[in-house]
Amino acid sequence: MMINIALAQLNYHVGNFESNTKKIISTIETARSNGADLVVFSELCVCGYPARDFFEFKEFIDLCEDAALQIAAVCADIACIIGLPTPNLRHQGKDLFNSAYFIENGKVKAVVNKALLPNYDVFDEYRYFEPETNFSCIDFKGHRIALTICEDLWNTIENPLYITRPMDMLIEQHPDVMINIAASPFAYNHDTERIDILSGNCTQYNLPLFYVNQVGAQTELIFDGGSLVFDAEGNMLDELPYFKEHVSYYKLDKGENGKAVVSYQHTGTFKPHHTSDIEQIHQGLLLGIRDYFYKSGFTRAILGLSGGIDSAVVCALAAEALGAENVMAVLLPSKFSSDHSIGDAEDLVKNLGCKSETIAIKNITDSFETALHPQFNTLPFNIAEENIQSRTRGVLLMAMCNKFGYILLNTSNKSEAAVGYGTLYGDMCGGISVLGDVYKTQVYQLANYINRDKEVIPLNSIVKPPSAELRPGQKDSDSLPDYDILDTILMEYVEHRKSSSEIINMGYDEQVVKRVIKLVNTAEHKRYQTPPILRVSPKAFGMGRRMPIVGKYLS
Amino acid sequence: MMINIALAQLNYHVGNFESNTKKIISTIETARSNGADLVVFSELCVCGYPARDFFEFKEFIDLCEDAALQIAAVCADIACIIGLPTPNLRHQGKDLFNSAYFIENGKVKAVVNKALLPNYDVFDEYRYFEPETNFSCIDFKGHRIALTICEDLWNTIENPLYITRPMDMLIEQHPDVMINIAASPFAYNHDTERIDILSGNCTQYNLPLFYVNQVGAQTELIFDGGSLVFDAEGNMLDELPYFKEHVSYYKLDKGENGKAVVSYQHTGTFKPHHTSDIEQIHQGLLLGIRDYFYKSGFTRAILGLSGGIDSAVVCALAAEALGAENVMAVLLPSKFSSDHSIGDAEDLVKNLGCKSETIAIKNITDSFETALHPQFNTLPFNIAEENIQSRTRGVLLMAMCNKFGYILLNTSNKSEAAVGYGTLYGDMCGGISVLGDVYKTQVYQLANYINRDKEVIPLNSIVKPPSAELRPGQKDSDSLPDYDILDTILMEYVEHRKSSSEIINMGYDEQVVKRVIKLVNTAEHKRYQTPPILRVSPKAFGMGRRMPIVGKYLS
């Protein structure tokens, strides 16, 4: 029997049952009017993903069930699949399952629990959930559905992270189609990996697949959508848009050989949405900024504008994400600020049309140095005075936040965050770090991408040598290797967890490698106290990388 | 056959293979000269616990194996049990096991892998380790040992967190003794829980038990030692000291009925070490401070001294942990500081004999307000100006750190951290938070305990109403309920995860409960950026409580 399936790729808000439930119900009603028999939502859509330790509150679990009942109540003549946590009533193991409800005729017809629980990098699912060990297909209007949840399809034969594979058990019940609901966060290399693994499941089990991912950002995690449809040969039939909500419709029928056949309900000229890494990062950061503000109930951002490339890129992204009228750029020149820095910052403000203020910091840093004179006496100018400048800027920006209700955007990039080239409680302040997962070399690419149609970011901010301008004539290259070398070493150490000797064996200078790794290791205490970082890479600082602070590091 | 068993309760340093290996080897050599046949070390002693994402570096795992071989090399005529991560060579599942080596005749005679992997609160073991599913006892000099690792004995029948119980399988092989190696962190209620659960295992399986715990602090986690020996009836035969290293010796023999019998090798007047909660917290915090400095290679602490009770208690603890000569107390009076605050702070400095400086902040805060005048104009004094004072203090203290090599001690207590009664980048600065897991009501108890023999903390700091002194006549009670009420509500919400309606039903005022919970929820973004907190309770802020920042909270 031919059925119509709608895939609903939506942006949820963790813990916001009112808005999530309303969105799910209104999507079901639209899908019904478009003739859908079944609407598929993403993993844990009822509460949003990741809900983290909200799962430890019984009230939260009860509200998930309440929401599911409200959703079931509108499904008298349409079926849907929703994701939510459910209590484990088996009296052993963790308190919860990560579940999917198959709702039909206004009732929960089947409950499927997730078997493979990701517990690496940013994932902590084994903290809350018991893995399922029993599996059943679901029969619906002449089709037998193998319904799984996200990671359940990710235990590949080449890289078996788990000792079971749910589809190996489900396939024995002769399903004719797979449905997978997911909450799979963005990293710039993740879309191709996802397509490969899902396509591989189709060829391995010889079944078509509907895959629905969450979209939208939840603090540091950005979900990119890009839901997918494959035929039984693993050919991609459709790829939903990235970084935005979308609902699309498909027909599922039986072919002459009795096998299920999927067709796109609409005109069907399928264009892959895949774009370059930098375009993806750009889109991801815009969504990350927008959802951070929207979901926390704020509208206006503030940041310190130095004339350098990092704060320029953050300012341009914020203006695009929030509207230039909602962005306040503050120039905070010191006696070491060069004329070109102030000029470049002013040019950017003009190009973007955002608001700006200028507050000179010299009198304040002088008053700090005067107050500390009895202690510092004749000791030479060093990092103490450098940091006073950076921290004075932090205090001024936070005072503006407190007085006017802005959220401060942190402008540190990943290279700086890695080597600790930043001042704790100074330029490391902020509500959210926009570029903390973007290496300096990628920041340049982002700047050029932002300038693809016209000069938004002043060329001079892009071409001049980077400097923190905390002492006369200072340049980043005084204390750090060139960024192309630095970023490659960081990639090998942070992303690939290589040892210093392995990196040296790749051809890098021993002294440079050891110095860089030592800088990374001694900056753990700083990174512990930095704002959440919008994650765009497979290994970001923050919840996905948990290093000891007081530990003896190898290099 | 009678054998001599040594239990080695030692303080390791995460990642410091040189010092850990040296300590283990020297303990083996001493134990040999004392006639021991077997020395038992604690869980993951080779690398220290918790090593966190060090486990993702192959070099780190290789160094663990190297260390184990060095240890084996000194065990020609003595056996030992050590803990270390080992590669999972079964080609499916996680990369590692959490293992114990039983070393005899200079060789690894048996490898035992941990089956139950704690993955809740501060524990992330499923992030790294595959759970073991096969179990074998170890025969040694006429005894059959059921060797397990920490959590393996914690799956009680009343609260079955896991679906297997390793001892249920091991008991079928007829062991005559249990040995459990552990890394079980301190919380003030944990010692009695630990004794109950371990004693319960003895009665359930009718076997004696040797239990060896780690001691020492690793950043926020404090391990309290308190290793234990029980007979087969679950009677406690010995309890090693808490919060310090200790090695003790026992005889294991067979009784007339063929069952194993344990006896204390020495005179054997057994006195339990158990003390009051506040004494334990006091000891734990001293160890936490001492190890934070020692293991990070620093000796000198700095803190801001307000004249209030929190900074007074931190100063007294630091002086006891590090020596008064290594503690610099800085008085940072503003125009709102009362005379008694300055006097109380000076009295404390005199009582402790620590160093002190006084730096008035008025000129600096004036310079901030002058600089911000074009923006703030005629807007009234509010939290913006209050926070400028607190942040000015933060900048001054950090400048002293940068110039002289101090580590700043954070002095916020748990009640303040909970409700966000503190200034991010101001009084929330620091390398380590000493009281961040100690409620205000407990801070008073600590102060009285510190004063148990003589007045160290000026009585006036204890009896006066608490105030942040950021505006004229300010008192904590202006904006917060009394601390005894506040702390009880916080305990129910933070520790017990009760809902607002449950807490209200316990008899608390609805408005107060809702306001307190709302304050806790809206302070998540602040707590995200605070220093690591020495953990003394079963539910501390930090790695053990992972809440969404941008999430819709229920109250």
Coordinates of N, CA and C in Angstrom, one line a residue, chain A residues 334-422:
Chain A
S334 N 44.0 51.9 23.9 CA 45.0 52.2 24.9 C 46.1 53.0 24.3
K335 N 47.1 53.3 25.2 CA 48.2 54.1 24.6 C 49.0 53.3 23.6
F336 N 48.8 51.9 23.6 CA 49.6 51.1 22.6 C 48.8 50.8 21.3
S337 N 47.5 51.3 21.3 CA 46.7 51.1 20.1 C 47.2 51.9 18.9
S338 N 47.4 51.3 17.8 CA 47.9 52.0 16.6 C 46.7 52.8 16.0
D339 N 47.1 53.8 15.2 CA 46.0 54.6 14.5 C 45.3 53.7 13.6
H340 N 46.0 52.8 12.9 CA 45.3 52.0 11.9 C 44.2 51.1 12.6
S341 N 44.5 50.7 13.8 CA 43.5 49.8 14.5 C 42.2 50.6 14.7
I342 N 42.3 51.8 15.2 CA 41.1 52.6 15.4 C 40.4 52.9 14.1
G343 N 41.2 53.2 13.1 CA 40.6 53.5 11.8 C 39.9 52.3 11.2
D344 N 40.6 51.1 11.3 CA 40.0 49.9 10.7 C 38.7 49.5 11.4
A345 N 38.7 49.7 12.8 CA 37.5 49.4 13.5 C 36.4 50.4 13.1
E346 N 36.7 51.6 12.9 CA 35.7 52.6 12.5 C 35.1 52.3 11.1
D347 N 36.0 51.8 10.2 CA 35.6 51.5 8.9 C 34.6 50.3 9.0
L348 N 34.9 49.3 9.8 CA 34.0 48.2 9.9 C 32.6 48.6 10.4
V349 N 32.6 49.5 11.4 CA 31.3 50.0 12.0 C 30.5 50.6 10.9
K350 N 31.2 51.4 10.1 CA 30.5 52.1 9.0 C 30.0 51.1 7.9
N351 N 30.8 50.1 7.6 CA 30.4 49.1 6.6 C 29.2 48.4 7.1
L352 N 29.1 48.0 8.4 CA 28.0 47.2 8.9 C 26.8 48.0 9.2
G353 N 27.0 49.3 9.6 CA 25.9 50.1 10.1 C 25.5 49.7 11.5
C354 N 26.4 49.1 12.3 CA 26.1 48.8 13.7 C 26.4 50.0 14.6
K355 N 26.0 49.9 15.8 CA 26.2 51.0 16.8 C 27.7 51.0 17.3
S356 N 28.2 52.1 17.8 CA 29.5 52.0 18.4 C 29.7 53.1 19.4
E357 N 30.6 52.8 20.3 CA 31.1 53.8 21.3 C 32.6 53.6 21.4
T358 N 33.2 54.7 21.8 CA 34.7 54.7 22.0 C 35.0 55.1 23.5
I359 N 35.7 54.2 24.2 CA 36.0 54.5 25.6 C 37.5 54.3 25.7
A360 N 38.3 55.3 26.0 CA 39.7 55.2 26.1 C 40.0 54.6 27.5
I361 N 41.0 53.7 27.6 CA 41.3 53.0 28.8 C 42.5 53.6 29.6
K362 N 43.2 54.5 29.0 CA 44.4 55.0 29.6 C 44.3 55.4 31.1
N363 N 43.3 56.3 31.3 CA 43.1 56.8 32.7 C 42.9 55.7 33.7
I364 N 42.1 54.7 33.2 CA 41.8 53.5 34.2 C 43.1 52.7 34.4
T365 N 43.8 52.3 33.4 CA 45.0 51.5 33.6 C 46.0 52.3 34.4
D366 N 46.1 53.6 34.2 CA 47.0 54.4 35.0 C 46.5 54.3 36.5
S367 N 45.2 54.4 36.8 CA 44.8 54.3 38.2 C 45.1 53.0 38.8
F368 N 45.0 51.9 38.0 CA 45.4 50.6 38.5 C 46.9 50.6 38.9
E369 N 47.7 51.1 37.9 CA 49.2 51.1 38.2 C 49.5 52.0 39.4
T370 N 48.8 53.1 39.5 CA 49.1 53.9 40.7 C 48.7 53.2 42.0
A371 N 47.6 52.5 42.0 CA 47.1 51.8 43.2 C 48.1 50.7 43.5
L372 N 48.7 50.1 42.5 CA 49.6 48.9 42.7 C 51.0 49.4 42.9
H373 N 51.3 50.7 42.8 CA 52.7 51.1 42.9 C 53.4 50.7 44.2
P374 N 52.7 50.8 45.4 CA 53.4 50.3 46.6 C 53.9 48.8 46.5
Q375 N 53.1 48.0 45.8 CA 53.5 46.6 45.7 C 54.4 46.4 44.5
F376 N 54.1 47.0 43.3 CA 54.9 46.7 42.1 C 56.2 47.5 42.1
N377 N 56.2 48.7 42.7 CA 57.4 49.5 42.9 C 58.2 49.6 41.6
T378 N 59.4 49.2 41.6 CA 60.2 49.4 40.4 C 60.3 48.2 39.5
L379 N 59.5 47.2 39.8 CA 59.5 46.0 38.9 C 59.1 46.3 37.5
P380 N 59.8 45.7 36.5 CA 59.6 46.1 35.1 C 58.2 45.8 34.6
F381 N 57.7 46.6 33.7 CA 56.4 46.3 32.9 C 56.5 44.9 32.4
N382 N 55.4 44.1 32.7 CA 55.4 42.7 32.2 C 53.9 42.3 31.9
I383 N 53.7 41.0 32.0 CA 52.4 40.5 31.7 C 51.3 41.0 32.7
A384 N 51.8 41.4 33.9 CA 50.8 41.9 34.8 C 50.2 43.2 34.3
E385 N 51.0 44.1 33.7 CA 50.4 45.4 33.2 C 49.7 45.1 31.9
E386 N 50.2 44.1 31.1 CA 49.5 43.8 29.8 C 48.1 43.3 30.1
N387 N 48.0 42.4 31.1 CA 46.7 41.9 31.5 C 45.7 42.9 32.1
I388 N 46.3 43.9 32.8 CA 45.5 45.0 33.3 C 44.7 45.7 32.2
Q389 N 45.4 45.9 31.1 CA 44.7 46.5 30.0 C 43.5 45.7 29.5
S390 N 43.8 44.4 29.3 CA 42.8 43.5 28.7 C 41.6 43.4 29.7
R391 N 42.0 43.3 31.0 CA 40.9 43.2 32.0 C 40.1 44.5 32.2
T392 N 40.8 45.6 32.0 CA 40.0 46.8 32.1 C 39.0 46.9 31.0
R393 N 39.4 46.4 29.8 CA 38.4 46.3 28.7 C 37.2 45.4 29.1
G394 N 37.6 44.2 29.7 CA 36.5 43.3 30.2 C 35.6 44.0 31.1
V395 N 36.1 44.7 32.1 CA 35.2 45.4 33.1 C 34.3 46.4 32.4
L396 N 34.9 47.1 31.5 CA 34.0 48.2 30.8 C 32.9 47.5 30.0
L397 N 33.3 46.4 29.3 CA 32.2 45.8 28.4 C 31.2 45.1 29.3
M398 N 31.6 44.5 30.4 CA 30.6 43.9 31.3 C 29.7 45.0 32.0
A399 N 30.3 46.2 32.3 CA 29.5 47.3 32.9 C 28.5 47.7 31.9
M400 N 28.8 47.8 30.6 CA 27.8 48.1 29.6 C 26.7 47.0 29.5
C401 N 27.1 45.8 29.6 CA 26.1 44.7 29.7 C 25.2 44.9 30.9
N402 N 25.8 45.1 32.0 CA 25.0 45.2 33.2 C 24.0 46.5 33.2
K403 N 24.5 47.5 32.6 CA 23.7 48.7 32.5 C 22.6 48.7 31.5
F404 N 22.9 48.1 30.3 CA 22.0 48.2 29.2 C 21.4 46.9 28.7
G405 N 21.8 45.7 29.3 CA 21.2 44.4 29.0 C 21.8 43.8 27.7
Y406 N 23.0 44.1 27.4 CA 23.6 43.4 26.3 C 24.2 42.0 26.7
I407 N 24.4 41.1 25.8 CA 25.3 40.0 26.0 C 26.6 40.2 25.3
L408 N 27.7 40.0 26.1 CA 29.0 40.2 25.5 C 29.4 39.0 24.6
L409 N 29.8 39.2 23.4 CA 30.4 38.2 22.5 C 31.9 38.1 22.7
N410 N 32.3 36.9 23.0 CA 33.7 36.6 23.1 C 34.3 36.5 21.7
T411 N 35.5 37.1 21.5 CA 36.1 37.1 20.1 C 37.4 36.3 20.0
S412 N 37.8 35.5 21.0 CA 39.0 34.7 20.9 C 38.8 33.6 19.8
N413 N 39.9 33.3 19.1 CA 39.8 32.2 18.1 C 40.4 30.9 18.7
K414 N 40.2 29.8 18.0 CA 40.7 28.5 18.6 C 42.2 28.4 18.7
S415 N 42.9 29.1 17.9 CA 44.4 29.0 18.0 C 44.8 29.7 19.3
E416 N 44.2 30.9 19.6 CA 44.5 31.6 20.8 C 44.1 30.8 22.0
A417 N 42.8 30.3 21.9 CA 42.3 29.5 23.1 C 43.2 28.3 23.3
A418 N 43.7 27.7 22.3 CA 44.6 26.6 22.4 C 45.9 26.9 23.2
V419 N 46.5 27.9 22.8 CA 47.9 28.2 23.4 C 47.8 29.2 24.6
G420 N 46.5 29.6 24.9 CA 46.4 30.4 26.1 C 46.8 31.9 25.8
Y421 N 46.7 32.2 24.5 CA 47.1 33.6 24.1 C 45.9 34.5 24.3
G422 N 45.6 34.8 25.5 CA 44.4 35.6 25.9 C 44.4 35.8 27.4

